[in-house]
Coordinates of C-alpha atoms and ligand atoms in Angstrom, one line a residue:
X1 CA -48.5 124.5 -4.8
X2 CA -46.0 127.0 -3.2
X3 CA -48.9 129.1 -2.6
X4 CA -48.0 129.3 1.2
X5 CA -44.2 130.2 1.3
X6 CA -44.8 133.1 -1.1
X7 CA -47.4 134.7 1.6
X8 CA -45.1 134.3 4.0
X9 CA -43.1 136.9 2.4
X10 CA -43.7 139.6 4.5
X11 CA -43.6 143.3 2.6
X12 CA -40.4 145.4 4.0
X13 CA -43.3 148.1 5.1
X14 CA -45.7 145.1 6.9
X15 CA -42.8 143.8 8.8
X16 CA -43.8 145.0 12.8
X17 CA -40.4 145.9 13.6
X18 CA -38.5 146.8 10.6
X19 CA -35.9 144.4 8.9
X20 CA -34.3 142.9 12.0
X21 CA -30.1 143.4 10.4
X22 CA -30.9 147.0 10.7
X23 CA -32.8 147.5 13.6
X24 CA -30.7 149.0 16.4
X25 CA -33.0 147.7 19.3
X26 CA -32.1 143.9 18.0
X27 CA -28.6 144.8 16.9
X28 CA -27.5 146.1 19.9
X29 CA -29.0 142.6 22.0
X30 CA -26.9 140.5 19.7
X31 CA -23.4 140.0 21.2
X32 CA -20.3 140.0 19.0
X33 CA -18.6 136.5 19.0
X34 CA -14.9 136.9 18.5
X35 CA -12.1 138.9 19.8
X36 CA -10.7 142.1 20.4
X37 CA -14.2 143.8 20.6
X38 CA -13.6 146.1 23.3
X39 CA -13.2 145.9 27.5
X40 CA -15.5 143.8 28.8
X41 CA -14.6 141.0 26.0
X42 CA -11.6 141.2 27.7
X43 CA -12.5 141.3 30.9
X44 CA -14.6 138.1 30.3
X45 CA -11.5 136.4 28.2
X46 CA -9.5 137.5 31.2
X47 CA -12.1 135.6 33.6
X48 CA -12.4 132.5 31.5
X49 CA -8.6 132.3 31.6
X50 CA -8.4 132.2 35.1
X51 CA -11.0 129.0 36.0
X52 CA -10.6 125.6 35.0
X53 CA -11.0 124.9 31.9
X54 CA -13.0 121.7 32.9
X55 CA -15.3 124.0 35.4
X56 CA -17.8 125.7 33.1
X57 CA -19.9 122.9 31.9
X58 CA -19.4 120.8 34.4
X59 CA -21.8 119.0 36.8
X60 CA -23.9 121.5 39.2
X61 CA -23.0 124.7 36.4
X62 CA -25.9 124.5 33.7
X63 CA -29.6 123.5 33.3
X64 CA -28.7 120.9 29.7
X65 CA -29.9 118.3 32.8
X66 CA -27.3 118.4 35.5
X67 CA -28.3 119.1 39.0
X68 CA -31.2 117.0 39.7
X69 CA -29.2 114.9 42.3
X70 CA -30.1 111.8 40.2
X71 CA -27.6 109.0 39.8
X72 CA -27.5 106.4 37.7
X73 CA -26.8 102.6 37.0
X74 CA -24.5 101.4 34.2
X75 CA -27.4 101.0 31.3
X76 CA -28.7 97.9 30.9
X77 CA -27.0 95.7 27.9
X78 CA -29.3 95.0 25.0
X79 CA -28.6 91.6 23.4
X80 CA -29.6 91.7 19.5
X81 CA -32.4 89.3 18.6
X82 CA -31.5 87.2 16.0
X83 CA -31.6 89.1 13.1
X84 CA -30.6 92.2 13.9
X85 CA -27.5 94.1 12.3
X86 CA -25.1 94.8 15.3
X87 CA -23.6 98.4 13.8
X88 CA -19.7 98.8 16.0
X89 CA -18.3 102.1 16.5
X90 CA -15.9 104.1 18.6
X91 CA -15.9 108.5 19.1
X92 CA -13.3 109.8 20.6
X93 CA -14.3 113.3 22.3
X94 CA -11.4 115.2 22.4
X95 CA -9.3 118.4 21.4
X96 CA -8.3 118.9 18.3
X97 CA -7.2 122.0 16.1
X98 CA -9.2 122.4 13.0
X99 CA -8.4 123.8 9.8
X100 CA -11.8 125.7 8.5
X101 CA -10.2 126.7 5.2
X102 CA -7.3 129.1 6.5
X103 CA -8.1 129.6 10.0
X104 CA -7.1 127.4 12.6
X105 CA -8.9 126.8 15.8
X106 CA -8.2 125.1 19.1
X107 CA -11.3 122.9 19.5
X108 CA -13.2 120.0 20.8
X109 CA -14.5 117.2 18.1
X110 CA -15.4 113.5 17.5
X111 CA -12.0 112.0 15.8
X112 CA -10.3 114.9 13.9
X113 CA -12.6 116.5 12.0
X114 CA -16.0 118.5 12.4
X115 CA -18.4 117.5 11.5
X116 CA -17.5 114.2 13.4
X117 CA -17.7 110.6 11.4
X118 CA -20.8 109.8 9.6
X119 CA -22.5 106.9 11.4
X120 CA -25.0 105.3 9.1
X121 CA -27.5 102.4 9.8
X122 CA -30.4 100.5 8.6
X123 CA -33.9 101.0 10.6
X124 CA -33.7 98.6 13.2
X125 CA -30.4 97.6 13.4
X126 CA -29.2 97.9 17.1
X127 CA -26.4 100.6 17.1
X128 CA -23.7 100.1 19.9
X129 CA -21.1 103.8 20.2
X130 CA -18.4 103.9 22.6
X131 CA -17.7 107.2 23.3
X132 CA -14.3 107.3 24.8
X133 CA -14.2 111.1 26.5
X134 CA -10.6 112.5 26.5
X135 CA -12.2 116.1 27.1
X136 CA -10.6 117.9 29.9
X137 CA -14.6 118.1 31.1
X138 CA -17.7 115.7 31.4
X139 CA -19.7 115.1 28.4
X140 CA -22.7 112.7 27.1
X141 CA -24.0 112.3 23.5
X142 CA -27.8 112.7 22.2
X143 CA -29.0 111.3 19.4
X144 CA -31.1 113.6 17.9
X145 CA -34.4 112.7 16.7
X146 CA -34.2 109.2 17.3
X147 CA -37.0 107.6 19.1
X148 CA -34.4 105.1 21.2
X149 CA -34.5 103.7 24.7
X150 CA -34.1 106.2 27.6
X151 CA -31.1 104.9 29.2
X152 CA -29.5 105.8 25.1
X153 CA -30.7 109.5 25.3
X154 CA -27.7 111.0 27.1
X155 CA -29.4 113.3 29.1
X156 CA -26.8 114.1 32.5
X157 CA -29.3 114.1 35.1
X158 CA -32.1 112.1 33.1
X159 CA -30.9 109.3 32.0
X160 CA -27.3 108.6 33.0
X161 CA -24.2 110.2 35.0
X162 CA -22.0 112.5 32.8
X163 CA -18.8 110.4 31.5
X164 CA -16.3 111.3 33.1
X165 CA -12.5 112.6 31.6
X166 CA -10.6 109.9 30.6
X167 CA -13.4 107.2 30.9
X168 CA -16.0 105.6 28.4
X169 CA -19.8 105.1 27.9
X170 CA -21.4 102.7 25.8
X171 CA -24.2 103.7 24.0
X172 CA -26.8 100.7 23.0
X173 CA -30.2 101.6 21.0
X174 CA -32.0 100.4 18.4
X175 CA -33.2 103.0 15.6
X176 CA -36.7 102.9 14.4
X177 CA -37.4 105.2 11.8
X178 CA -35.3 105.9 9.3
X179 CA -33.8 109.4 8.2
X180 CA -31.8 112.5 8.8
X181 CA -30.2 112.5 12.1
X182 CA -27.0 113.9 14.1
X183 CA -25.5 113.5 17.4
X184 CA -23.9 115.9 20.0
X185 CA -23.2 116.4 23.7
X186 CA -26.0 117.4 26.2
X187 CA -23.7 119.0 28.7
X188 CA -23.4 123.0 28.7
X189 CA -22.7 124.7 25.7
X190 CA -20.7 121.9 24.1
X191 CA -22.7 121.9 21.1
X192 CA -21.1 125.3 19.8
X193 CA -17.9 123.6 20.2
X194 CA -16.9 121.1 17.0
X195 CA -18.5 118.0 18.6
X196 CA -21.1 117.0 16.3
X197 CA -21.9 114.4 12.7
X198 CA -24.5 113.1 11.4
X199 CA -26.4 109.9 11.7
X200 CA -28.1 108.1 9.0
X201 CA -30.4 106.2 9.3
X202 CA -31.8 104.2 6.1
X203 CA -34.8 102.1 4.8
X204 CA -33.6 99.2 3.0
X205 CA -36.5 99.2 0.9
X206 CA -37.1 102.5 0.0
X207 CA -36.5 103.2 -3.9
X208 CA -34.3 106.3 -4.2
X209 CA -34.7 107.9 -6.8
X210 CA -31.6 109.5 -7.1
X211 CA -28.4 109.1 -8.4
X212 CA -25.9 111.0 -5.8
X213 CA -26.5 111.9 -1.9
X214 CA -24.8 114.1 0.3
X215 CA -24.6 115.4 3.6
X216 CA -24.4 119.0 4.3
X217 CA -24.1 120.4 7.6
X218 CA -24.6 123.8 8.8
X219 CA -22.8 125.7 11.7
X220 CA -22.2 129.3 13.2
X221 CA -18.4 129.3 14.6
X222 CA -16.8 130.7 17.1
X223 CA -14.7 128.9 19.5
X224 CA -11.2 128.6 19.3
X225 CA -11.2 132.7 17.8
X226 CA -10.2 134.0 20.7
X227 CA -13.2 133.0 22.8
X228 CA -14.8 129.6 23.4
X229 CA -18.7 129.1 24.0
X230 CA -18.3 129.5 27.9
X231 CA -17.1 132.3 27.7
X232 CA -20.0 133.5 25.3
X233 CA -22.7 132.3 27.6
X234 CA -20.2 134.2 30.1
X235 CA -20.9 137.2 28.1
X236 CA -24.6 136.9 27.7
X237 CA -24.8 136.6 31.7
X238 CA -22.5 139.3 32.2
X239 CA -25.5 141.6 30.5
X240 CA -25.5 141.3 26.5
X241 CA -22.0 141.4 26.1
X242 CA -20.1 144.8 24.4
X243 CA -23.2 146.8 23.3
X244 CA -22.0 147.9 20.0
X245 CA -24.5 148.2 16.8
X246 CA -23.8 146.0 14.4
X247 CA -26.5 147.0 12.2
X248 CA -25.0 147.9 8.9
X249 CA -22.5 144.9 9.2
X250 CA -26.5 142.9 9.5
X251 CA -26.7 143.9 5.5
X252 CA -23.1 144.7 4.5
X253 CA -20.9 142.3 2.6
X254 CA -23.5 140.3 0.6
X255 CA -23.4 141.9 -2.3
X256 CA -26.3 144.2 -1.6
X257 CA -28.9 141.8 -1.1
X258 CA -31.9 142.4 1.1
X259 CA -32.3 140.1 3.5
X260 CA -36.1 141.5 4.4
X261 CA -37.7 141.3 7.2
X262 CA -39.2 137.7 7.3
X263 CA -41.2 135.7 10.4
X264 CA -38.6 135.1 12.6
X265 CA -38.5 138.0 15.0
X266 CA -35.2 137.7 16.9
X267 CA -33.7 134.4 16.0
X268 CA -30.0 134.6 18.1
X269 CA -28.1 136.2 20.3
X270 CA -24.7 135.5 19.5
X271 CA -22.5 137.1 16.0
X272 CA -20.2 134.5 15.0
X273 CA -17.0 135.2 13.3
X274 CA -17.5 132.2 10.7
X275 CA -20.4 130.2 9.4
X276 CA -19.3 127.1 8.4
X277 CA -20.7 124.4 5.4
X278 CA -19.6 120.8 6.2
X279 CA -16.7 122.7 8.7
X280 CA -15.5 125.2 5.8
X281 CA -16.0 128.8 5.4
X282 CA -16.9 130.2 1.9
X283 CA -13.5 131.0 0.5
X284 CA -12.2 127.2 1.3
X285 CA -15.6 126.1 0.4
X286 CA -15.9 122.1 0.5
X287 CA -17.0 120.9 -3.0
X288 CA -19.5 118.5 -4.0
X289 CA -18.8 116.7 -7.0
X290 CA -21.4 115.2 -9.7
X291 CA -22.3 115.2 -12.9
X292 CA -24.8 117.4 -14.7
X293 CA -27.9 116.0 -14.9
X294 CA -27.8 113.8 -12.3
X295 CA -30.5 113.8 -9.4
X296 CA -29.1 114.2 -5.4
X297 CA -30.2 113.8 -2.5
X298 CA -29.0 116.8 -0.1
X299 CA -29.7 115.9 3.6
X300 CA -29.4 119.3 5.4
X301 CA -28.7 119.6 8.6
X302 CA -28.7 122.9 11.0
X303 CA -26.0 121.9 13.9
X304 CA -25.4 125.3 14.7
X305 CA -26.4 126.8 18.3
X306 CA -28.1 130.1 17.6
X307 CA -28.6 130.6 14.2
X308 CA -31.5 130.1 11.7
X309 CA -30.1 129.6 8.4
X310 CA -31.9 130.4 4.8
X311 CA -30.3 127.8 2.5
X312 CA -30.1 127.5 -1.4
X313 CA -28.5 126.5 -4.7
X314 CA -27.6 128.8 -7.0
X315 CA -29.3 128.6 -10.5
X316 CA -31.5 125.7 -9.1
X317 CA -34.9 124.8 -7.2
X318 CA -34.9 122.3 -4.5
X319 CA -37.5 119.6 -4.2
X320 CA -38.2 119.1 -0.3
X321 CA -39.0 115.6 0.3
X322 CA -38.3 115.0 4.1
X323 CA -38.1 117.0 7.5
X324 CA -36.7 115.6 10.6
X325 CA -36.9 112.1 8.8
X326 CA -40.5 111.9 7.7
X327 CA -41.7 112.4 4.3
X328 CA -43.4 115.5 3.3
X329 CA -45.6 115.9 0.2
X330 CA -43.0 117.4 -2.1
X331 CA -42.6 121.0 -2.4
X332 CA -40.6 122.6 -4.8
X333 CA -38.6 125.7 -3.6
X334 CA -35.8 128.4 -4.3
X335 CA -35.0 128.5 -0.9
X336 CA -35.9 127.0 3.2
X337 CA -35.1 128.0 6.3
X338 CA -33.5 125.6 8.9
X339 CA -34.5 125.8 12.1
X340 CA -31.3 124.6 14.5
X341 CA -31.7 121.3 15.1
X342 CA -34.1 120.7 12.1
X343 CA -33.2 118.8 9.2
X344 CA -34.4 118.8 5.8
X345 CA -33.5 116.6 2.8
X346 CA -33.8 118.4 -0.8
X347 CA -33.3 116.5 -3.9
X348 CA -31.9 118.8 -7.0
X349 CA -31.5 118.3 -10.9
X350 CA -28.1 119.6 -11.1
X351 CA -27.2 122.0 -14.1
X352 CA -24.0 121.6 -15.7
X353 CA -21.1 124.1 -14.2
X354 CA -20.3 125.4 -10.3
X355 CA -23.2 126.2 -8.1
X356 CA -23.0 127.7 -4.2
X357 CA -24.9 126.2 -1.6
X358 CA -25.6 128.9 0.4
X359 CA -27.2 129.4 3.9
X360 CA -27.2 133.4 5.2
X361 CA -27.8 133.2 9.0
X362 CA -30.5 135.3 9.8
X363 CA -30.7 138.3 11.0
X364 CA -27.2 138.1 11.2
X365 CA -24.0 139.1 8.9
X366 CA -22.3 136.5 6.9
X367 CA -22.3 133.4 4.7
X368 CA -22.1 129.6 5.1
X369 CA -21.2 128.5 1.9
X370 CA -20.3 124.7 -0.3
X371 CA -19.7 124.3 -4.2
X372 CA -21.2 121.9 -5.9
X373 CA -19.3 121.1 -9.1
X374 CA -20.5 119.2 -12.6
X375 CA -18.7 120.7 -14.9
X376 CA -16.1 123.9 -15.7
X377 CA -16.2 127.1 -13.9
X378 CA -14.9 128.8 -11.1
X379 CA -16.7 129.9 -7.5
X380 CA -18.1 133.3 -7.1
X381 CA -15.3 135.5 -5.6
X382 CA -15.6 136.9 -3.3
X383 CA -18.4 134.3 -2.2
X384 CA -21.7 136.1 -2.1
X385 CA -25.7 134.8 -1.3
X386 CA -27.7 133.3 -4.6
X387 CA -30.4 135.2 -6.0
X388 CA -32.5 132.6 -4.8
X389 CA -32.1 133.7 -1.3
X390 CA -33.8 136.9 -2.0
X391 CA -36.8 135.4 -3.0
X392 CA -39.3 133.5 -1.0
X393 CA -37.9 131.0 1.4
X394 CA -40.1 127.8 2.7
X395 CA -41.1 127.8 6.4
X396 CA -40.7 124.4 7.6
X397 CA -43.8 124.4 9.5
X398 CA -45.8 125.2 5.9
X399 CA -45.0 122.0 4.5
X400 CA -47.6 119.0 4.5
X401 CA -47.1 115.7 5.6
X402 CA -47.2 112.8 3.5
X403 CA -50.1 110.1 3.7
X404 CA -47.1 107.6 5.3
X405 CA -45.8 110.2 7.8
X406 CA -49.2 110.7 9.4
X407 CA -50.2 110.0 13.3
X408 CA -53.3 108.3 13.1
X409 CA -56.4 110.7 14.5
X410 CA -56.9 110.6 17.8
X411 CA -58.2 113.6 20.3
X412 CA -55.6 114.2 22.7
X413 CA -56.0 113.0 26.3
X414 CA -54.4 115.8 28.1
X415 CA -53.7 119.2 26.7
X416 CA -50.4 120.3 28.6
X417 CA -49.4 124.0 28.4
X418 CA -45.4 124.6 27.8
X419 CA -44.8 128.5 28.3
X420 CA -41.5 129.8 26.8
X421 CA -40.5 133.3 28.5
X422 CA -37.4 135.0 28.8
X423 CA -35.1 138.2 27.8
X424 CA -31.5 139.5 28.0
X425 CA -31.3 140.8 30.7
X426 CA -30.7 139.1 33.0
X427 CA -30.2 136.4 30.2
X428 CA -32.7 133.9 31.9
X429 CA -34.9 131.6 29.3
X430 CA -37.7 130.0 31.0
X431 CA -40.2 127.2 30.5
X432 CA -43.9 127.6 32.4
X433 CA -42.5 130.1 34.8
X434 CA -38.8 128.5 35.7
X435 CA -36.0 127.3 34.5
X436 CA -35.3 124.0 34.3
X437 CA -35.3 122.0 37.8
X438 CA -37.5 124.8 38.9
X439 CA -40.1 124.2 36.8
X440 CA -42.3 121.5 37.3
X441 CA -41.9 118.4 35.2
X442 CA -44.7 118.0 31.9
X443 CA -46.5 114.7 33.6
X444 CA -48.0 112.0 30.9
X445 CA -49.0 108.7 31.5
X446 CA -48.1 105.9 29.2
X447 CA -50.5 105.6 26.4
X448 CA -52.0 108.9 26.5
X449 CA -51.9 111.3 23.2
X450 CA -50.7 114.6 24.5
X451 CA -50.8 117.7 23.4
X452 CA -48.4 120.6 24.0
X453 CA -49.4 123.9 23.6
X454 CA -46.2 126.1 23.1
X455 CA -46.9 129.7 24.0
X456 CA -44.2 131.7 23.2
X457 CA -44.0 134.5 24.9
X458 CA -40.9 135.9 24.4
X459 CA -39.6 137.7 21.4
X460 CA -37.2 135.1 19.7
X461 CA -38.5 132.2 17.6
X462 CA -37.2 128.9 19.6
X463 CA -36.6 125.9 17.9
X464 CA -38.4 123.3 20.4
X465 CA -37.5 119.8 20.2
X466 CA -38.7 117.1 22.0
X467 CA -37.1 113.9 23.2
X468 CA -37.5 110.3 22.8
X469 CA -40.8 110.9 20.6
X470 CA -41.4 112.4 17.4
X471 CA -44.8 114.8 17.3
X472 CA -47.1 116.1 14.4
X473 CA -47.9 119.8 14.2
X474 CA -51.9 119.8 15.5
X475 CA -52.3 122.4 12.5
X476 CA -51.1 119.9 9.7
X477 CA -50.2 116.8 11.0
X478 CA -46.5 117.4 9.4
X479 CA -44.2 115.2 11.5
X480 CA -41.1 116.4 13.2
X481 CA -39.3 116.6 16.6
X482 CA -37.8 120.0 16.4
X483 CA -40.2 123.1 15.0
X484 CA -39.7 126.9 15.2
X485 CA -41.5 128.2 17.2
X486 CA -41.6 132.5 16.3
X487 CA -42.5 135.7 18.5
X488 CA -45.7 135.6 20.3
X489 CA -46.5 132.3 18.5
X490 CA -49.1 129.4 20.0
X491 CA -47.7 125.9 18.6
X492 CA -50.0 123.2 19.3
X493 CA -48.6 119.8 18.9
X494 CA -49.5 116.1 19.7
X495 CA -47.7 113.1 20.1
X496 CA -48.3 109.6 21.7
X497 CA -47.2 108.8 24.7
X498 CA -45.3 105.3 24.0
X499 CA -42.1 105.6 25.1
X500 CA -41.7 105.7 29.1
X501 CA -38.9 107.5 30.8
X502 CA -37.4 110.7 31.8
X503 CA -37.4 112.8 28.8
X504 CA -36.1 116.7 27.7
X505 CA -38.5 119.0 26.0
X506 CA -35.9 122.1 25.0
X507 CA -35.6 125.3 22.8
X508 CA -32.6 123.9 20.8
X509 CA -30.5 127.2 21.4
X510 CA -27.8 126.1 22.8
X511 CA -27.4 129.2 25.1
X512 CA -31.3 129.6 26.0
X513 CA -31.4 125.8 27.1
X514 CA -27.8 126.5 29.0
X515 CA -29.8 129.6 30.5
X516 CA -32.9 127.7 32.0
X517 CA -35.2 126.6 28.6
X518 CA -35.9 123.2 28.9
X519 CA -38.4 121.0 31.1
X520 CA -39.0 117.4 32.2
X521 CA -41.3 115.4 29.9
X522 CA -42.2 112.7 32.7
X523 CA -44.1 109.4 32.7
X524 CA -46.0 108.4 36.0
X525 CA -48.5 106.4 37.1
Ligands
C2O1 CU1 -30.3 118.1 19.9 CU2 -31.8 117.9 23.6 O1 -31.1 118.0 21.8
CU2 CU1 -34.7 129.6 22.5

């Protein structure tokens, strides 16, 4: 069975461009996210200081959906038929300071913490979210994944106004499928701020089969360190940022593990200072209790905007039984990579003593790191990667779907081509030719099955997600709504055209779809 992640493990000497920590030519592209890193981090610091706070994301600025000169009605209210579960809840968008474990940042979250409240539902029950924006800018929320209504997709520009400071939305939507899900703003670069939590949803009649569930959520951290993500997409337009070579710090300080060359190409743009597990860093790690023996259910979730994470647990193999929501056939692994936006749910046997869960952002230096604890023993210090993460690691895209998660076989009525292009300079990420609003919008007509055919073009993988739909790799048939897409890859994949609106189809960078990478997915006729 894991016959296809092991050849995926490229040999150090087969790797095209050398292992990608140590290779000067990607080193020096990646900017350093943090402070005190020379002039022109100043100089941009210095910049940022000077404009209103509530200016760099705000309508006009970015390409997340603003600036197509469409306004909006209030949505239409969705009255619950008669047995539907009503699920009631209030976020409050607003500043915070958060404790990761020692450091303390200035930030913006949902309620106090990140990651933001939990909201959990059955399939089918109507949700209904205020959001109540107390940002000093505009914001919307998307809900991941979910297959909702249009007016519910909080796209600025798409499918409502931006919500304005000091005022409040109401989200309404009923949630199909069940699954792995989160939520976060559409508007500029928000994502890399702390605004972002998971959403459950769950089958009432599926069986289980474990004894313990938790959610872990993965992020790369750098606002409120002395720079805030505007002022990191700031940097990347400004030319790359401070072009120092951060190459040996790409395999220093993980206790000499390789991290290899693997598939990815150049997978971010952006160091981080911290990597964060559930909004912790490794030395503050947040701990998982259970007991030994039992079975859990780990629903992973990459929320981070620019990194690809290679996730583990220590002294254990992970049993992947769901991507994005639908069920896989399960594949037994040491270690996966998460994609961002992508979510995987693992189950684990748990051994009896302290474990790390582990991600190593790739390509990158660092650690994301939570302890899961079922008996005596004390976390590795300092925190250092698993041995599992030097092994093979899954590929998402390898696995294969599960007889339940399949689209039924259909050929596709219209093949549409969506080419990703783009560099660092000028830091510009395009989608067939322009960015978005210049590009022209992917046109479907209700009913159709479409195919997209992702040529990437570029250099970076792109982890492209689609709104509103959920799609199944034309390879495979696995189902999902975000995929990576690698270097010089062609991605074919197909979905049915069955939910009219305005729609986003995006790399789910948060800086590339900030810099132009997204598109219109459009209904007509
Ligand atoms: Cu999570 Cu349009 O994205
Ligand atoms: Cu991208």
């Amino acid at each position: 069975m894991p016959e296809q992640h092991a050849s995926r493990r490229l040999s150090p000497r087969a790797a095209p461009g050398g292992p990608v920590g140590a290779t000067p030519t990607v080193t020096r592209r990646v900017l350093l996210a943090g402070g005190a890193v020379g002039g022109l981090t100043l100089a941009t610091g210095l910049l940022a200081a000077c404009t209103d706070p509530g200016s760099h994301s705000a309508a006009g600025h970015g390409a997340s959906g603003h600036g197509t000169g469409r306004t909006f009605e209030a949505p239409t209210p969705v009255t619950p038929t008669a047995d539907q579960r009503v699920v009631e809840r209030t976020l409050t968008a607003k500043p915070v300071t958060l404790d990761l474990g020692g450091p303390t940042v200035p930030t913006w979250a949902y309620g106090d913490t990140a990651p933001g409240p939990l909201i959990r539902a059955n399939a089918g029950d109507l949700l209904r979210i205020r959001v109540d924006n107390r940002l000093p800018a505009e914001t919307t929320v998307h809900w991941h994944g979910i297959r909702l209504r249009n007016q519910a997709d909080g796209v600025p520009g798409l499918t409502q106004d931006p919500i304005a400071q000091n005022s409040s939305y109401t989200y309404e939507f009923a949630a199909p499928d069940p699954g792995t899900y989160f939520f976060h703003p559409h508007v500029g670069v928000q994502l890399d701020r702390g605004l972002y939590a998971p959403l459950i949803i769950d089958d009432p009649h599926e069986p289980g089969g474990y004894d313990a569930e938790w959610v872990v959520v993965l992020d790369d951290w750098v606002d409120g360190t002395g720079r805030d993500p505007d002022a990191v997409l700031e940097s990347l337009r400004a030319g790359g940022g401070p072009a120092h070579d951060h190459g040996s710090m790409g395999m220093g300080g993980m206790g000499g593990m390789d991290m290899g060359p693997t598939p990815w190409g150049n997978a971010g743009d952006v160091l981080y200072p911290y990597y964060l597990v559930n909004g912790r860093i490794p030395t503050a790690p947040d701990v998982l209790g259970a007991k030994p023996g039992q079975r859990v259910r780990i629903r992973l979730i990459n929320a981070a905007s620019d990194t690809v994470f290679a996730v583990s647990l220590g002294g254990h193999r992970l049993t992947v039984t769901h991507t994005d929501g639908y069920a896989v056939q399960p594949q037994e692994v040491s270690a996966l990579y998460l994609g961002m936006g992508e979510r995987y749910d693992v189950v684990a046997t748990l051994g009896d003593g302290v474990f790390p869960l582990a991600a190593t952002p790739f390509g990158k230096s660092g650690l994301a790191m939570g302890l899961i604890r079922t008996g005596s023993g004390s976390a590795p210090d300092p925190p250092v990667a698993p041995a599992e993460l030097a092994g093979p690691v899954l590929i998402g895209s390898d696995l294969k779907p599960a007889e339940s998660s399949l689209l039924p076989v259909r050929r596709p009525d219209v093949v549409l081509p969506v080419v990703l292009a783009g560099q660092m300079q000028p830091y510009t990420w395009t989608i067939n030719g322009g960015t978005f609003g210049r590009n022209d919008p992917l046109v479907v007509q209700a009913g159709q099955r479409v195919r997209l055919r992702i040529q990437n073009q570029s250099m970076m993988t792109h982890p492209v997600h689609v709104h509103g739909h959920t799609f199944a790799l034309a390879s495979s048939g696995l189902r999902k709504d975000t995929v990576l897409v690698r270097h010089m890859e062609v991605r074919e994949i197909d979905f049915d055209a069955d939910n009219p609106g305005s729609w986003m189809v995006h790399c789910h960078n948060a800086y590339h779809g900030e810099a132009g990478m997204m598109i219109e997915l459009a209904y007509r006729g």
